[in-house]
Short mmCIF file of C-alpha atoms in Angstrom, two decimals:
data_model
loop_
_atom_site.label_atom_id
_atom_site.label_comp_id
_atom_site.label_asym_id
_atom_site.label_seq_id
_atom_site.Cartn_x
_atom_site.Cartn_y
_atom_site.Cartn_z
CA MET A 1 11.88 19.16 25.49
CA THR A 2 8.48 19.70 24.34
CA GLU A 3 5.54 17.01 24.83
CA GLU A 4 5.67 16.67 20.90
CA THR A 5 9.27 16.58 20.61
CA GLU A 6 9.23 13.61 23.48
CA ARG A 7 6.68 11.68 21.42
CA ILE A 8 8.91 12.08 18.30
CA ALA A 9 11.69 11.34 19.79
CA LYS A 10 9.92 8.44 21.01
CA LEU A 11 8.98 7.08 17.79
CA GLU A 12 11.81 7.28 16.32
CA SER A 13 13.75 5.37 19.12
CA GLU A 14 11.24 2.53 19.19
CA MET A 15 11.04 2.25 15.42
CA THR A 16 15.14 1.76 15.45
CA GLU A 17 14.77 -0.75 17.88
CA VAL A 18 12.39 -2.69 16.32
CA ILE A 19 13.94 -2.60 12.80
CA THR A 20 17.32 -3.42 14.47
CA GLN A 21 16.05 -6.27 15.76
CA LEU A 22 13.94 -7.95 12.95
CA GLU A 23 17.14 -7.00 10.95
CA SER A 24 19.32 -9.24 13.24
CA GLU A 25 16.57 -12.29 12.79
CA MET A 26 16.76 -12.49 9.39
CA THR A 27 18.98 -14.83 7.27
CA GLU A 28 20.20 -13.81 4.08
CA GLU A 29 18.98 -15.68 0.82
CA VAL A 30 19.67 -15.69 -2.49
CA ALA A 31 17.19 -14.13 -5.14
CA GLN A 32 15.75 -16.03 -7.95
CA LEU A 33 16.15 -14.25 -11.11
CA GLU A 34 13.59 -14.69 -13.82
CA PRO A 35 14.93 -15.35 -17.28
CA VAL A 36 15.31 -12.50 -19.52
CA PRO A 37 12.78 -12.57 -22.40
CA THR A 38 14.36 -12.80 -25.70
CA GLU A 39 14.09 -10.15 -28.45
CA GLU A 40 11.71 -13.02 -30.28
CA THR A 41 9.50 -13.56 -27.44
CA THR A 42 8.82 -9.74 -27.02
CA ARG A 43 7.85 -9.97 -30.24
CA GLU A 44 5.62 -12.74 -30.21
CA ILE A 45 3.98 -11.54 -26.85
CA THR A 46 3.48 -7.79 -28.49
CA GLN A 47 2.04 -9.71 -31.55
CA MET A 48 -0.83 -11.86 -29.42
CA ALA A 49 -1.72 -8.92 -27.64
CA ALA A 50 -2.66 -6.45 -30.28
CA GLU A 51 -4.29 -9.40 -32.16
CA HIS A 52 -6.26 -9.83 -28.92
CA LYS A 53 -7.39 -6.15 -29.02
CA LYS A 54 -8.48 -6.60 -32.58
CA THR A 55 -10.85 -9.52 -31.61
CA ASN A 56 -12.47 -8.08 -28.53
CA PRO A 57 -13.38 -4.68 -29.37
CA GLU A 58 -16.68 -4.59 -27.67
CA ARG A 59 -15.30 -5.77 -24.26
CA ARG A 60 -12.66 -3.18 -24.74
CA MET A 61 -15.69 -0.27 -25.23
CA SER A 62 -17.50 -1.71 -22.48
CA LYS A 63 -14.80 -1.16 -20.07
CA SER A 64 -13.64 2.32 -21.01
CA ASN A 65 -16.94 3.67 -21.02
CA GLU A 66 -17.80 1.77 -17.60
CA SER A 67 -17.54 4.56 -14.64
CA PHE A 68 -15.23 3.29 -11.73
CA GLY A 69 -16.72 2.22 -8.71
CA GLY A 70 -16.80 0.36 -5.44
CA ILE A 71 -15.31 2.23 -2.32
CA ASP A 72 -16.82 4.66 -0.14
CA SER A 73 -14.22 6.38 1.77
CA ASN A 74 -13.89 9.51 3.77
CA ILE A 75 -10.11 9.92 2.70
CA ILE A 76 -9.87 9.21 -1.42
CA THR A 77 -11.96 9.82 -4.29
CA PHE A 78 -13.11 7.13 -7.29
CA LYS A 79 -10.56 8.30 -9.44
CA HIS A 80 -7.69 7.40 -6.51
CA ALA A 81 -9.39 4.16 -6.64
CA GLU A 82 -9.39 3.50 -9.84
CA ILE A 83 -5.55 4.63 -10.15
CA ILE A 84 -4.70 2.48 -7.06
CA THR A 85 -6.88 -0.63 -8.76
CA LYS A 86 -4.30 -0.03 -12.07
CA TRP A 87 -1.40 -0.50 -9.63
CA ILE A 88 -2.71 -3.21 -8.15
CA ASP A 89 -2.80 -4.94 -11.80
CA ASN A 90 0.58 -3.76 -12.30
CA LEU A 91 -0.92 -1.10 -15.16
CA GLU A 92 0.11 2.29 -16.01
CA ILE A 93 -2.38 5.02 -14.43
CA THR A 94 -2.44 5.49 -18.60
CA ASP A 95 -3.58 2.63 -19.21
CA GLU A 96 -7.24 1.16 -19.15
CA LEU A 97 -8.90 -0.58 -16.25
CA THR A 98 -9.02 -4.67 -16.63
CA SER A 99 -10.24 -5.40 -13.53
CA SER A 100 -12.58 -4.16 -10.83
CA TYR A 101 -12.39 -4.54 -7.15
CA GLU A 102 -14.91 -4.56 -4.06
CA PHE A 103 -13.34 -2.49 -1.43
CA LYS A 104 -14.84 -3.70 2.13
CA LEU A 105 -13.87 -1.24 4.85
CA LEU A 106 -12.63 -3.16 7.59
CA ILE A 107 -11.29 -0.31 10.38
CA SER A 108 -11.23 3.42 10.45
CA GLY A 109 -9.64 5.83 12.61
CA SER A 110 -12.73 8.33 12.93
CA ARG A 111 -14.88 5.63 13.41
CA ASP A 112 -12.78 2.86 15.27
CA GLY A 113 -10.18 4.98 16.92
CA PHE A 114 -6.39 4.97 16.58
CA SER A 115 -5.34 2.03 18.34
CA PRO A 116 -2.69 -0.43 17.24
CA GLU A 117 -4.71 -2.95 19.47
CA LYS A 118 -7.81 -2.44 17.59
CA PHE A 119 -6.20 -2.68 14.54
CA HIS A 120 -4.69 -6.34 14.92
CA LYS A 121 -7.75 -7.45 16.50
CA ILE A 122 -9.46 -6.54 13.13
CA CYS A 123 -7.11 -6.71 10.34
CA ASP A 124 -4.74 -9.57 11.34
CA ASN A 125 -4.67 -12.64 9.02
CA LYS A 126 -6.67 -10.70 6.69
CA ALA A 127 -4.93 -10.98 3.21
CA ARG A 128 -5.23 -7.98 0.49
CA THR A 129 -5.75 -5.36 2.43
CA LEU A 130 -5.02 -1.21 1.36
CA THR A 131 -4.23 1.22 3.88
CA ILE A 132 -5.05 4.70 2.88
CA VAL A 133 -3.74 7.55 5.36
CA LYS A 134 -4.92 11.35 5.40
CA VAL A 135 -1.87 13.32 6.74
CA LYS A 136 -3.13 16.48 9.18
CA GLY A 137 -2.70 19.77 8.19
CA GLY A 138 -2.64 19.68 4.62
CA ASN A 139 -4.00 17.91 1.08
CA GLU A 140 -1.65 14.97 1.10
CA ILE A 141 -2.73 11.43 1.15
CA ILE A 142 -0.46 8.11 1.81
CA GLY A 143 -0.71 4.63 1.91
CA GLY A 144 0.05 1.06 1.06
CA TYR A 145 -1.19 -2.11 -0.13
CA ASN A 146 -0.54 -5.35 1.61
CA PRO A 147 -0.98 -8.72 -0.54
CA VAL A 148 -0.24 -10.87 2.84
CA VAL A 149 -1.90 -11.32 5.86
CA TRP A 150 -1.21 -8.54 9.08
CA LYS A 151 0.51 -10.31 12.24
CA SER A 152 0.94 -8.61 15.53
CA LYS A 153 4.21 -10.89 16.15
CA SER A 154 6.86 -8.74 15.74
CA SER A 155 8.07 -9.68 12.23
CA TYR A 156 8.74 -9.14 8.68
CA GLY A 157 6.14 -10.17 6.08
CA THR A 158 7.54 -11.47 2.68
CA ALA A 159 5.57 -9.71 -0.21
CA SER A 160 6.73 -9.68 -4.13
CA ASN A 161 3.90 -7.18 -5.17
CA SER A 162 3.20 -4.91 -2.48
CA PHE A 163 3.62 -0.87 -3.12
CA ILE A 164 3.41 2.35 -1.27
CA PHE A 165 2.11 5.62 -2.43
CA SER A 166 1.21 9.22 -2.12
CA PHE A 167 -1.02 11.66 -3.93
CA LYS A 168 -0.64 15.49 -3.26
CA ASN A 169 -2.69 18.24 -5.46
CA ASP A 170 -2.26 16.37 -8.90
CA ASP A 171 0.79 14.87 -8.22
CA CYS A 172 1.17 11.08 -7.25
CA ILE A 173 3.99 8.82 -6.44
CA LEU A 174 4.01 5.21 -6.72
CA SER A 175 7.07 2.92 -4.94
CA ARG A 176 7.13 -0.61 -5.57
CA VAL A 177 8.74 -3.03 -3.03
CA LYS A 178 12.58 -3.55 -3.61
CA ASN A 179 13.56 -6.01 -0.69
CA GLU A 180 10.61 -8.77 -0.25
CA ARG A 181 12.02 -10.08 2.67
CA SER A 182 10.96 -6.98 4.38
CA ALA A 183 8.22 -5.49 2.74
CA ILE A 184 5.55 -5.83 5.53
CA LEU A 185 6.85 -4.68 9.12
CA ASN A 186 4.69 -6.27 11.83
CA ASN A 187 4.46 -5.24 15.23
CA SER A 188 1.66 -5.24 17.92
CA SER A 189 2.63 -1.35 19.15
CA TYR A 190 2.56 -0.38 15.40
CA GLY A 191 -0.91 0.55 12.95
CA PRO A 192 -0.50 -0.74 9.47
CA SER A 193 3.28 -0.45 8.72
CA PHE A 194 5.48 -1.05 5.76
CA GLY A 195 9.07 -2.17 4.85
CA ASN A 196 11.88 -0.86 6.69
CA GLY A 197 10.82 2.41 8.01
CA ASP A 198 9.36 3.30 4.78
CA LEU A 199 5.69 3.82 6.10
CA VAL A 200 5.25 3.45 9.68
CA LEU A 201 2.23 4.35 12.12
CA SER A 202 2.27 4.03 15.80
CA GLY A 203 0.57 5.67 18.72
CA ASN A 204 -2.39 5.24 20.98
CA ASN A 205 -5.49 7.77 20.80
CA SER A 206 -3.81 9.37 17.97
CA TYR A 207 -1.22 8.24 15.40
CA SER A 208 2.02 9.81 14.35
CA GLY A 209 3.82 8.20 11.47
CA CYS A 210 7.04 8.69 9.43
CA CYS A 211 8.48 7.29 5.93
CA LYS A 212 11.78 6.99 5.60
CA ARG A 213 13.11 4.60 2.68
CA GLY A 214 14.22 1.62 3.25
CA SER A 215 12.75 -1.47 1.76
CA TYR A 216 10.81 0.22 -1.45
CA GLU A 217 11.85 2.13 -4.57
CA LYS A 218 11.74 5.46 -3.31
CA SER A 219 10.55 7.75 -0.41
CA ILE A 220 6.85 8.73 -0.84
CA ARG A 221 7.30 11.86 0.94
CA GLY A 222 9.71 14.67 0.14
CA THR A 223 10.74 14.76 4.11
CA GLY A 224 11.49 12.16 6.33
CA ASP A 225 10.02 13.99 9.34
CA THR A 226 7.27 12.62 11.39
CA PHE A 227 3.74 13.21 10.46
CA SER A 228 0.34 13.19 12.72
CA VAL A 229 -2.67 11.37 11.09
CA GLU A 230 -5.98 13.23 10.58
CA ASP A 231 -7.74 9.83 9.49
CA TYR A 232 -6.92 6.28 7.82
CA GLU A 233 -9.06 3.66 6.48
CA VAL A 234 -8.00 -0.20 6.10
CA TYR A 235 -9.79 -2.03 3.43
CA GLN A 236 -9.91 -5.75 2.09
CA ILE A 237 -10.17 -6.11 -1.54
CA SER A 238 -11.49 -8.64 -3.62
CA GLU A 239 -13.04 -9.45 -7.21
CA ASP A 240 -16.26 -7.51 -7.79
CA SER A 241 -18.53 -10.23 -8.71
CA CYS A 242 -21.14 -7.90 -9.92
CA SER A 243 -18.70 -6.20 -12.51
CA ILE A 244 -19.11 -6.46 -16.21
CA PHE A 245 -15.48 -6.31 -16.57
#
């Protein structure tokens, strides 16, 4: 067995052990379902939205003419950031921007190293963070949005609006959380990780990862194989006070 094979087997074994432990500690809860809007309510909302657009033409024009900025990344472009911003606001990628965010870089693998300990030291107890990962050996970018805080203690974080994603060539995949109780995977031995194995980063001095669908709608990679990380960045997101949006 080669050193790389042993490392991959160890990662998969550790991930299985942690997830099994967390699942055994979780209790069952009945989800509170939102009432389904009636046809009449839907028509009223649609009419109100149309009237709002008619009465705010200048504001809509300023948004469409304003170029997107606010992030200085070694991994993603402004276009990627614009798409992610729309996902945070629950918009389609063809919709107009309704918000502008400031992306504050907290940690970078190429700058700060690849250490779960360093990640948790810097990012624990910080909410609304965006993780960006450059997969080694290709043009694939993956990541996730965590609206709640990171923790070192082995636990799941509950979140209703977290999501994971991938960009490859001109294609992108968005996968929103399905099981809110296991949206975020907290563990002192892991870097930023999501769900029940949906996106897990582990290792010291270098990160390896894997993506296997568990708590999110769909897998963000075409394979569940382990991959190596070329670089990663974690940003904290806040409203851009300087924006005209």
